[in-house]
PDB file of C-alpha atoms in Angstrom:
ATOM      1  CA  MET C 783      -5.746 -19.486 -24.245  1.00 93.00           C
ATOM      2  CA  ALA C 784      -8.454 -19.445 -26.914  1.00 94.00           C
ATOM      3  CA  ASP C 785     -11.011 -20.738 -24.400  1.00 92.00           C
ATOM      4  CA  ARG C 786     -10.070 -18.003 -21.936  1.00 90.00           C
ATOM      5  CA  PHE C 787     -10.254 -15.336 -24.628  1.00 91.00           C
ATOM      6  CA  ASN C 788     -13.683 -16.449 -25.805  1.00 90.00           C
ATOM      7  CA  GLU C 789     -14.840 -16.511 -22.187  1.00 86.00           C
ATOM      8  CA  ALA C 790     -13.526 -12.966 -21.713  1.00 81.00           C
ATOM      9  CA  ILE C 791     -15.578 -11.631 -24.626  1.00 82.00           C
ATOM     10  CA  GLN C 792     -18.679 -13.705 -23.921  1.00 76.00           C
ATOM     11  CA  ARG C 793     -20.443 -10.904 -22.064  1.00 67.00           C
ATOM     12  CA  ASP C 794     -20.250  -8.641 -25.118  1.00 63.00           C
ATOM     13  CA  LEU C 795     -21.266 -11.524 -27.354  1.00 63.00           C
ATOM     14  CA  ASP C 796     -24.361 -12.137 -25.243  1.00 60.00           C
ATOM     15  CA  THR C 797     -25.287  -8.464 -25.555  1.00 58.00           C
ATOM     16  CA  ALA C 798     -24.781  -8.587 -29.325  1.00 55.00           C
ATOM     17  CA  TRP C 799     -26.963 -11.687 -29.541  1.00 53.00           C
ATOM     18  CA  GLU C 800     -29.738  -9.856 -27.688  1.00 54.00           C
ATOM     19  CA  ARG C 801     -29.475  -7.069 -30.281  1.00 52.00           C
ATOM     20  CA  GLY C 802     -30.039  -9.618 -33.020  1.00 54.00           C
ATOM     21  CA  GLN C 803     -26.536  -9.614 -34.446  1.00 56.00           C
ATOM     22  CA  ALA C 804     -25.175 -12.639 -36.290  1.00 56.00           C
ATOM     23  CA  HIS C 805     -23.545 -15.545 -34.498  1.00 68.00           C
ATOM     24  CA  GLU C 806     -19.947 -14.893 -33.429  1.00 78.00           C
ATOM     25  CA  PRO C 807     -17.497 -17.574 -34.610  1.00 83.00           C
ATOM     26  CA  TYR C 808     -15.079 -19.070 -32.106  1.00 88.00           C
ATOM     27  CA  ALA C 809     -12.014 -16.826 -31.945  1.00 92.00           C
ATOM     28  CA  TYR C 810      -8.588 -18.419 -32.349  1.00 95.00           C
ATOM     29  CA  ALA C 811      -5.781 -17.437 -29.991  1.00 96.00           C
ATOM     30  CA  CYS C 812      -2.142 -18.475 -29.650  1.00 96.00           C
ATOM     31  CA  ALA C 813       1.096 -17.564 -27.897  1.00 96.00           C
ATOM     32  CA  LEU C 814       4.743 -18.451 -28.381  1.00 96.00           C
ATOM     33  CA  PHE C 815       5.425 -19.434 -24.768  1.00 94.00           C
ATOM     34  CA  PHE C 816       3.960 -19.667 -21.287  1.00 91.00           C
ATOM     35  CA  TYR C 817       4.785 -16.585 -19.236  1.00 87.00           C
ATOM     36  CA  ASP C 818       5.746 -17.176 -15.615  1.00 82.00           C
ATOM     37  CA  SER C 819       6.996 -14.480 -13.252  1.00 80.00           C
ATOM     38  CA  HIS C 820       9.789 -16.825 -12.140  1.00 82.00           C
ATOM     39  CA  GLY C 821      10.607 -18.347 -15.535  1.00 82.00           C
ATOM     40  CA  LYS C 822      13.392 -17.211 -17.840  1.00 87.00           C
ATOM     41  CA  TYR C 823      10.964 -16.630 -20.728  1.00 85.00           C
ATOM     42  CA  ARG C 824       9.746 -13.517 -18.934  1.00 85.00           C
ATOM     43  CA  TYR C 825      12.986 -11.784 -19.925  1.00 88.00           C
ATOM     44  CA  ILE C 826      11.885 -11.833 -23.574  1.00 91.00           C
ATOM     45  CA  THR C 827       8.918  -9.512 -23.087  1.00 89.00           C
ATOM     46  CA  GLN C 828      10.624  -7.524 -20.350  1.00 88.00           C
ATOM     47  CA  SER C 829      13.642  -6.881 -22.572  1.00 92.00           C
ATOM     48  CA  LEU C 830      11.382  -5.580 -25.327  1.00 92.00           C
ATOM     49  CA  LYS C 831       8.938  -3.592 -23.218  1.00 89.00           C
ATOM     50  CA  TYR C 832      11.241  -2.020 -20.638  1.00 89.00           C
ATOM     51  CA  HIS C 833      14.735  -2.099 -22.169  1.00 90.00           C
ATOM     52  CA  GLY C 834      14.103  -1.152 -25.783  1.00 89.00           C
ATOM     53  CA  ASP C 835      15.377  -4.408 -27.256  1.00 93.00           C
ATOM     54  CA  LEU C 836      13.443  -4.099 -30.523  1.00 95.00           C
ATOM     55  CA  GLU C 837      15.421  -6.812 -32.302  1.00 95.00           C
ATOM     56  CA  CYS C 838      14.389  -9.240 -29.576  1.00 95.00           C
ATOM     57  CA  GLY C 839      10.738  -8.412 -30.262  1.00 95.00           C
ATOM     58  CA  ARG C 840      11.176  -8.752 -34.018  1.00 96.00           C
ATOM     59  CA  HIS C 841      13.057 -12.040 -33.708  1.00 96.00           C
ATOM     60  CA  PHE C 842      10.475 -13.746 -31.521  1.00 96.00           C
ATOM     61  CA  GLY C 843       7.698 -12.127 -33.534  1.00 97.00           C
ATOM     62  CA  ARG C 844       9.087 -13.804 -36.658  1.00 98.00           C
ATOM     63  CA  MET C 845       9.334 -17.081 -34.765  1.00 97.00           C
ATOM     64  CA  LEU C 846       5.699 -16.825 -33.679  1.00 98.00           C
ATOM     65  CA  GLY C 847       4.722 -15.848 -37.215  1.00 98.00           C
ATOM     66  CA  ALA C 848       6.372 -18.965 -38.620  1.00 97.00           C
ATOM     67  CA  MET C 849       4.405 -21.140 -36.202  1.00 97.00           C
ATOM     68  CA  ILE C 850       1.183 -19.332 -37.089  1.00 97.00           C
ATOM     69  CA  ALA C 851       1.864 -19.788 -40.790  1.00 96.00           C
ATOM     70  CA  ALA C 852       2.111 -23.538 -40.232  1.00 96.00           C
ATOM     71  CA  SER C 853      -1.298 -23.714 -38.527  1.00 95.00           C
ATOM     72  CA  GLU C 854      -4.421 -24.503 -40.528  1.00 94.00           C
ATOM     73  CA  HIS C 855      -6.395 -22.052 -38.397  1.00 94.00           C
ATOM     74  CA  TYR C 856      -4.483 -19.028 -39.703  1.00 95.00           C
ATOM     75  CA  GLN C 857      -4.035 -19.765 -43.400  1.00 91.00           C
ATOM     76  CA  ASP C 858      -6.321 -16.910 -44.484  1.00 94.00           C
ATOM     77  CA  ILE C 859      -4.922 -14.033 -42.388  1.00 97.00           C
ATOM     78  CA  SER C 860      -5.384 -10.809 -44.395  1.00 96.00           C
ATOM     79  CA  LEU C 861      -3.570  -8.337 -42.162  1.00 96.00           C
ATOM     80  CA  VAL C 862      -2.129  -7.818 -38.688  1.00 98.00           C
ATOM     81  CA  ILE C 863      -3.243  -5.158 -36.192  1.00 98.00           C
ATOM     82  CA  PRO C 864      -1.174  -4.402 -33.059  1.00 97.00           C
ATOM     83  CA  VAL C 865      -2.910  -3.371 -29.843  1.00 96.00           C
ATOM     84  CA  PRO C 866      -2.339   0.409 -29.809  1.00 94.00           C
ATOM     85  CA  LEU C 867      -0.633   2.399 -27.074  1.00 90.00           C
ATOM     86  CA  HIS C 868      -1.932   5.771 -25.962  1.00 82.00           C
ATOM     87  CA  TRP C 869       0.046   8.431 -27.822  1.00 77.00           C
ATOM     88  CA  ARG C 870       1.569   9.820 -24.611  1.00 83.00           C
ATOM     89  CA  ARG C 871       2.855   6.429 -23.516  1.00 83.00           C
ATOM     90  CA  LYS C 872       4.207   5.705 -26.988  1.00 84.00           C
ATOM     91  CA  TRP C 873       5.915   9.105 -27.086  1.00 87.00           C
ATOM     92  CA  LYS C 874       7.539   8.434 -23.709  1.00 88.00           C
ATOM     93  CA  ARG C 875       8.636   4.866 -24.583  1.00 88.00           C
ATOM     94  CA  GLY C 876       9.497   5.674 -28.187  1.00 90.00           C
ATOM     95  CA  TYR C 877       7.750   2.650 -29.668  1.00 94.00           C
ATOM     96  CA  ASN C 878       4.802   0.286 -29.255  1.00 95.00           C
ATOM     97  CA  GLN C 879       6.018  -3.171 -28.238  1.00 95.00           C
ATOM     98  CA  ALA C 880       2.917  -4.812 -29.739  1.00 96.00           C
ATOM     99  CA  GLU C 881       3.699  -3.199 -33.078  1.00 97.00           C
ATOM    100  CA  VAL C 882       7.277  -4.508 -32.998  1.00 97.00           C
ATOM    101  CA  ILE C 883       5.978  -8.056 -32.451  1.00 97.00           C
ATOM    102  CA  ALA C 884       3.256  -7.577 -35.063  1.00 98.00           C
ATOM    103  CA  ARG C 885       5.811  -6.586 -37.713  1.00 97.00           C
ATOM    104  CA  GLY C 886       7.830  -9.712 -37.011  1.00 98.00           C
ATOM    105  CA  ILE C 887       4.708 -11.877 -37.321  1.00 98.00           C
ATOM    106  CA  ALA C 888       3.591 -10.124 -40.500  1.00 98.00           C
ATOM    107  CA  GLU C 889       7.021 -10.626 -42.046  1.00 97.00           C
ATOM    108  CA  SER C 890       6.680 -14.385 -41.613  1.00 97.00           C
ATOM    109  CA  LEU C 891       3.093 -14.394 -42.852  1.00 97.00           C
ATOM    110  CA  GLY C 892       3.717 -12.113 -45.815  1.00 97.00           C
ATOM    111  CA  VAL C 893       0.805  -9.816 -44.948  1.00 97.00           C
ATOM    112  CA  PRO C 894       0.646  -6.081 -44.101  1.00 97.00           C
ATOM    113  CA  VAL C 895       0.583  -4.482 -40.654  1.00 98.00           C
ATOM    114  CA  ARG C 896      -2.016  -1.759 -40.159  1.00 97.00           C
ATOM    115  CA  THR C 897      -1.606   0.653 -37.248  1.00 96.00           C
ATOM    116  CA  ASP C 898      -4.313   3.052 -38.468  1.00 96.00           C
ATOM    117  CA  LEU C 899      -7.398   0.856 -37.987  1.00 97.00           C
ATOM    118  CA  LEU C 900      -7.631   0.756 -34.191  1.00 96.00           C
ATOM    119  CA  LYS C 901      -6.934   3.592 -31.758  1.00 93.00           C
ATOM    120  CA  ARG C 902      -6.710   3.957 -28.000  1.00 90.00           C
ATOM    121  CA  CYS C 903      -9.205   6.651 -27.013  1.00 86.00           C
ATOM    122  CA  ARG C 904      -7.910   7.248 -23.513  1.00 71.00           C
ATOM    123  CA  ARG C 905      -4.908   6.419 -21.404  1.00 64.00           C
ATOM    124  CA  THR C 906      -5.455   3.511 -19.028  1.00 62.00           C
ATOM    125  CA  SER C 907      -3.740   2.638 -15.764  1.00 55.00           C
ATOM    126  CA  THR C 908      -0.998  -0.001 -15.659  1.00 59.00           C
ATOM    127  CA  GLN C 909      -2.731  -3.344 -15.083  1.00 48.00           C
ATOM    128  CA  THR C 910       0.150  -5.350 -13.620  1.00 56.00           C
ATOM    129  CA  LYS C 911      -1.328  -5.631 -10.119  1.00 56.00           C
ATOM    130  CA  MET C 912      -5.042  -5.432 -10.989  1.00 52.00           C
ATOM    131  CA  GLY C 913      -7.571  -8.212 -10.575  1.00 55.00           C
ATOM    132  CA  VAL C 914      -9.761  -9.531 -13.378  1.00 57.00           C
ATOM    133  CA  ASP C 915     -12.726  -7.205 -12.781  1.00 59.00           C
ATOM    134  CA  ALA C 916     -10.509  -4.165 -12.297  1.00 58.00           C
ATOM    135  CA  LYS C 917      -8.702  -4.884 -15.565  1.00 55.00           C
ATOM    136  CA  ARG C 918     -11.983  -5.234 -17.436  1.00 60.00           C
ATOM    137  CA  LYS C 919     -13.248  -1.897 -16.095  1.00 64.00           C
ATOM    138  CA  ASN C 920      -9.896  -0.226 -16.762  1.00 60.00           C
ATOM    139  CA  VAL C 921      -9.977  -0.953 -20.512  1.00 67.00           C
ATOM    140  CA  ALA C 922     -13.730  -0.827 -21.114  1.00 66.00           C
ATOM    141  CA  GLY C 923     -14.334   1.653 -23.936  1.00 71.00           C
ATOM    142  CA  ALA C 924     -10.625   2.469 -24.191  1.00 83.00           C
ATOM    143  CA  PHE C 925     -10.382   1.471 -27.851  1.00 91.00           C
ATOM    144  CA  ALA C 926     -12.248   2.411 -31.010  1.00 92.00           C
ATOM    145  CA  ALA C 927     -12.140   1.509 -34.676  1.00 93.00           C
ATOM    146  CA  THR C 928     -11.094   4.304 -37.034  1.00 95.00           C
ATOM    147  CA  PRO C 929     -12.844   5.557 -40.192  1.00 95.00           C
ATOM    148  CA  GLU C 930     -10.063   3.843 -42.164  1.00 96.00           C
ATOM    149  CA  LEU C 931     -11.337   0.471 -40.961  1.00 95.00           C
ATOM    150  CA  THR C 932     -14.861   1.298 -42.105  1.00 93.00           C
ATOM    151  CA  ILE C 933     -13.509   2.168 -45.553  1.00 94.00           C
ATOM    152  CA  LEU C 934     -11.479  -1.038 -45.649  1.00 94.00           C
ATOM    153  CA  MET C 935     -14.530  -3.138 -44.806  1.00 93.00           C
ATOM    154  CA  GLU C 936     -16.566  -1.400 -47.500  1.00 92.00           C
ATOM    155  CA  GLU C 937     -13.892  -2.232 -50.067  1.00 92.00           C
ATOM    156  CA  GLY C 938     -14.161  -5.932 -49.150  1.00 89.00           C
ATOM    157  CA  GLY C 939     -11.629  -8.702 -49.550  1.00 89.00           C
ATOM    158  CA  ILE C 940     -10.735  -8.982 -45.845  1.00 94.00           C
ATOM    159  CA  ARG C 941     -11.342 -12.461 -44.421  1.00 94.00           C
ATOM    160  CA  HIS C 942      -9.349 -12.742 -41.222  1.00 96.00           C
ATOM    161  CA  LEU C 943      -7.616 -10.204 -38.958  1.00 97.00           C
ATOM    162  CA  LEU C 944      -4.891 -10.988 -36.437  1.00 98.00           C
ATOM    163  CA  LEU C 945      -4.759  -8.792 -33.323  1.00 98.00           C
ATOM    164  CA  VAL C 946      -1.332  -8.798 -31.632  1.00 98.00           C
ATOM    165  CA  ASP C 947      -0.171  -7.918 -28.101  1.00 96.00           C
ATOM    166  CA  ASP C 948       2.872  -8.790 -26.000  1.00 95.00           C
ATOM    167  CA  VAL C 949       1.309 -10.859 -23.198  1.00 94.00           C
ATOM    168  CA  PHE C 950      -2.118 -12.397 -22.603  1.00 94.00           C
ATOM    169  CA  THR C 951      -3.206 -12.467 -18.959  1.00 89.00           C
ATOM    170  CA  THR C 952      -6.957 -12.147 -18.402  1.00 87.00           C
ATOM    171  CA  GLY C 953      -7.903 -11.228 -21.961  1.00 87.00           C
ATOM    172  CA  SER C 954      -9.332  -7.867 -20.886  1.00 87.00           C
ATOM    173  CA  THR C 955      -7.241  -5.738 -23.248  1.00 90.00           C
ATOM    174  CA  SER C 956      -7.627  -8.105 -26.194  1.00 91.00           C
ATOM    175  CA  GLY C 957     -11.345  -8.362 -25.435  1.00 90.00           C
ATOM    176  CA  ALA C 958     -11.779  -4.587 -25.412  1.00 90.00           C
ATOM    177  CA  CYS C 959      -9.960  -4.344 -28.756  1.00 93.00           C
ATOM    178  CA  PHE C 960     -12.038  -7.195 -30.156  1.00 93.00           C
ATOM    179  CA  THR C 961     -15.257  -5.418 -29.169  1.00 89.00           C
ATOM    180  CA  ALA C 962     -14.111  -2.177 -30.818  1.00 92.00           C
ATOM    181  CA  LEU C 963     -13.182  -3.968 -34.036  1.00 94.00           C
ATOM    182  CA  ARG C 964     -16.346  -6.058 -34.133  1.00 91.00           C
ATOM    183  CA  ALA C 965     -18.434  -2.877 -33.941  1.00 88.00           C
ATOM    184  CA  VAL C 966     -17.326  -2.241 -37.536  1.00 92.00           C
ATOM    185  CA  ILE C 967     -16.303  -5.663 -38.829  1.00 92.00           C
ATOM    186  CA  PRO C 968     -19.122  -8.086 -39.742  1.00 89.00           C
ATOM    187  CA  SER C 969     -19.022 -11.508 -38.057  1.00 84.00           C
ATOM    188  CA  PRO C 970     -18.122 -13.495 -41.210  1.00 88.00           C
ATOM    189  CA  VAL C 971     -14.696 -11.816 -40.962  1.00 93.00           C
ATOM    190  CA  ARG C 972     -12.746 -13.623 -38.268  1.00 94.00           C
ATOM    191  CA  ILE C 973     -10.717 -11.824 -35.594  1.00 96.00           C
ATOM    192  CA  SER C 974      -7.961 -13.866 -33.916  1.00 96.00           C
ATOM    193  CA  ILE C 975      -5.275 -12.911 -31.411  1.00 97.00           C
ATOM    194  CA  ALA C 976      -1.613 -13.746 -30.936  1.00 98.00           C
ATOM    195  CA  THR C 977       0.865 -12.814 -28.195  1.00 97.00           C
ATOM    196  CA  LEU C 978       4.403 -13.713 -27.283  1.00 96.00           C
ATOM    197  CA  GLY C 979       3.510 -14.751 -23.745  1.00 94.00           C
ATOM    198  CA  TYR C 980       0.499 -16.465 -22.220  1.00 95.00           C
ATOM    199  CA  VAL C 981      -0.031 -16.328 -18.454  1.00 92.00           C
ATOM    200  CA  GLY C 982      -1.618 -19.683 -17.637  1.00 77.00           C
ATOM    201  CA  HIS C 983      -3.275 -20.630 -14.366  1.00 67.00           C
TER     202      HIS C 983
END
């Protein structure tokens, strides 16, 4: 999953390198389970996303958080940021499933969740049936860092951010969020990702 995520963001990294920016460290990535359209694990994310089972999301978020806490790669996580929903979609659904998972993870890690540092600038189409290139184009420029993140970086003390979503497929959404965050966050501060499900190939 980490290899696929780093591959997904490589194009932006190459552009940053051409602009003379500092070297980008390898980004860590992890998931609680493999997601398969025919496997029973799919009911976990479906129950949260489409049936409002928030306790399910919190429970498995805490489980993922406990596993993350036991990994040497994530010992210095400073805070958790969920992938944001567009406000209209969140209003219609009533919650952001990534935020529910993020709060479960943060509870296990003992770190804060910040929902005010990354925003979705525009509503994107549902990506369920899109190919890799279509997904990348769909989310390109859809996210932006907020002024609050700039202030936080100026204050210092942040070493490692964890970006959280429900499922990792091609890495397009996580990559677009990563690019938006990295526009403000200097490369010595690591940005890692975590999801409940990972769609392997």
